[in-house]
Coordinates of C-alpha atoms in Angstrom, one line a residue:
X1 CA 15.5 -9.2 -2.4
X2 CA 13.9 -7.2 -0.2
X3 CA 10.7 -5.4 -0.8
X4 CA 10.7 -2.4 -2.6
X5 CA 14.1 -2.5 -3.2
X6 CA 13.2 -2.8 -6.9
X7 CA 12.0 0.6 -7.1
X8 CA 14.1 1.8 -4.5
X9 CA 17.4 0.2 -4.4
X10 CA 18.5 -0.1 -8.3
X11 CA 18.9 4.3 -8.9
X12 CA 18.0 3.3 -12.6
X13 CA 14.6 2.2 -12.0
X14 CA 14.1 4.9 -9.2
X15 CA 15.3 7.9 -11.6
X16 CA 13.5 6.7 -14.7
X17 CA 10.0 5.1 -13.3
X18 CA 9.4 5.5 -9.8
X19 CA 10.2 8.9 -8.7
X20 CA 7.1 9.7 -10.3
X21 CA 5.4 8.7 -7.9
X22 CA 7.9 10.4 -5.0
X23 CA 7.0 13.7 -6.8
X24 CA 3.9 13.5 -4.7
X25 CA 4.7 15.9 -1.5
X26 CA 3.4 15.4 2.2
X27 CA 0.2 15.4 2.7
X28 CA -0.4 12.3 1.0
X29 CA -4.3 12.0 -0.5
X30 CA -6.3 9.2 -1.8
X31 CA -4.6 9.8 -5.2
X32 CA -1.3 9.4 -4.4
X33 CA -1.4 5.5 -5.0
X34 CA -2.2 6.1 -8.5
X35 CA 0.4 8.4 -9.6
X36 CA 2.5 6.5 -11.3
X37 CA 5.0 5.9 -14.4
X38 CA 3.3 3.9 -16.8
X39 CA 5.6 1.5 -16.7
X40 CA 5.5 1.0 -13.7
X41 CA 1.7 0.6 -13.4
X42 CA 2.0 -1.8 -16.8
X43 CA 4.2 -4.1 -14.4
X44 CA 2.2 -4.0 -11.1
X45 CA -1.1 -5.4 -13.2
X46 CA 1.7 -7.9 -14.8
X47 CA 2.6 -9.2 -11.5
X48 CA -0.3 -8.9 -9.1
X49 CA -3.0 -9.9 -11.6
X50 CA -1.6 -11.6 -14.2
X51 CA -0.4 -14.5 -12.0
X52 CA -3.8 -15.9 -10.2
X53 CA -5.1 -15.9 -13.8
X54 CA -2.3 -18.1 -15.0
X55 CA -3.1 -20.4 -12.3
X56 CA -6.8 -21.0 -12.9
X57 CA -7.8 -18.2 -10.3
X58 CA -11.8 -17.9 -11.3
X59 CA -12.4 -14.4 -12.0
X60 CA -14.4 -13.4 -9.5
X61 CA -11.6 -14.3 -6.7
X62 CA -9.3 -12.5 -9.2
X63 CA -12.3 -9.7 -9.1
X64 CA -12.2 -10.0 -5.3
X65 CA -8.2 -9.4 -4.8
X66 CA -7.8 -6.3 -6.7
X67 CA -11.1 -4.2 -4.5
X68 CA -9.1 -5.9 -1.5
X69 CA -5.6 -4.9 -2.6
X70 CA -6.4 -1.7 -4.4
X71 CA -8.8 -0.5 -1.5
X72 CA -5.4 -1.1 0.8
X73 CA -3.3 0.7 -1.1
X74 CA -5.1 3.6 -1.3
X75 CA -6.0 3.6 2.5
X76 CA -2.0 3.6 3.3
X77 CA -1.9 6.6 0.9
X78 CA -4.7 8.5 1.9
X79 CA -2.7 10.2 4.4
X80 CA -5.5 9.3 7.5
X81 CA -5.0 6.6 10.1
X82 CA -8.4 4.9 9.9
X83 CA -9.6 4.0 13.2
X84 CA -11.4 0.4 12.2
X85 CA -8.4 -0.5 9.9
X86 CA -6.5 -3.4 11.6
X87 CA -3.2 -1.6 11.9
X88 CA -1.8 -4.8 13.4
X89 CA -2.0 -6.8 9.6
X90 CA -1.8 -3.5 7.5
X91 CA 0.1 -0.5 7.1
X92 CA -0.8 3.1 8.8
X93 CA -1.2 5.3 6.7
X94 CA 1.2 7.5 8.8
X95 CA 4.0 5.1 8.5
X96 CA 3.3 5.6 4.9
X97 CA 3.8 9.0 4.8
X98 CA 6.7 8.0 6.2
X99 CA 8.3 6.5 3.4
X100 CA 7.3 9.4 1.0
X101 CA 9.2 11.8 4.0
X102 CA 12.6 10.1 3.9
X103 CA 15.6 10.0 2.3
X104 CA 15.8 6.3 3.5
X105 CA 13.7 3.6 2.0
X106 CA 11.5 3.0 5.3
X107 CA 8.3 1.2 5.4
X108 CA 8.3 0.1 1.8
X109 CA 5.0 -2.3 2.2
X110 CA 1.9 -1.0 1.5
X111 CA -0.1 -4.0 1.6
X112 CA 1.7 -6.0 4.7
X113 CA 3.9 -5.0 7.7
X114 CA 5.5 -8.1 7.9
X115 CA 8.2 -8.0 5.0
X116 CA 9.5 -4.3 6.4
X117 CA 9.8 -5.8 10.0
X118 CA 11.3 -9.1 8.4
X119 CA 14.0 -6.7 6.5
X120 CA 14.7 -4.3 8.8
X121 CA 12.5 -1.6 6.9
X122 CA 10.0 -1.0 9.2
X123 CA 9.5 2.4 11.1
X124 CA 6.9 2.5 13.7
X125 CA 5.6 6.9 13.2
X126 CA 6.0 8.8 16.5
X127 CA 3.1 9.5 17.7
X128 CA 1.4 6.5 16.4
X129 CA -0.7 3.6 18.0
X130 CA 0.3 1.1 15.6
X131 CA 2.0 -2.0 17.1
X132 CA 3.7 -4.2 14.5
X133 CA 2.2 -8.0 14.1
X134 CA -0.2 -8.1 17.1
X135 CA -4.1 -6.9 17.8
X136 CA -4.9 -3.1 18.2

């Protein structure tokens, strides 16, 4: 399944739980990451934290990955391409902003490039310096 496509590809889930967070117009701010459905932020914390604990992750590592994953997430949203942030591992924030612009599901990721190049979801923005998968 591709990425995203949960939210974005089944129109149930989209209609019901994620458009919640699509309400959110252009510009994107810092708070845009955390506008969401409940559900749907019941079922991230299920999935991205919930694991590594299952699996004897000590708690500080588990402490670790969500300041790491969180501070990513709300970087892509902020709606500001950060000089210093390695554009080449992580999404721009403009590609993004993107994804909140279009009727197509572009750009999905908002922790990795590499699963919207792998899928064929990646949009490189005009304009921008970002060059998929290799040093800035």
């Amino acid at each position: 399944m591709k990425p995203g496509m949960v939210q974005h590809g089944s129109r149930f889930v989209f209609e019901k739980v994620h458009y919640v967070h699509h309400r959110v117009q252009s510009p994107l701010t810092i708070w845009t990451n955390f506008v969401v459905h409940p559900v749907e932020g019941l079922m991230v914390m299920l999935c991205l934290y919930v694991p590594p604990l299952l699996i004897g992750a000590h708690p500080l590592v588990l402490v670790a990955y969500a300041i790491t994953n969180t501070t990513a997430m709300v970087i892509t949203h902020s709606g500001y391409d950060i000089t210093f942030y390695p554009r080449w591992l992580l999404p721009a924030a403009s590609g993004h902003e993107l994804h909140h612009s279009e009727r197509r599901p572009t750009s999905l990721s908002v922790v990795m490039t590499y699963g919207d190049k792998l899928f064929g979801t990646y949009k490189n923005p005009a304009g921008s310096r970002q060059r998929l998968m290799s040093p800035a």
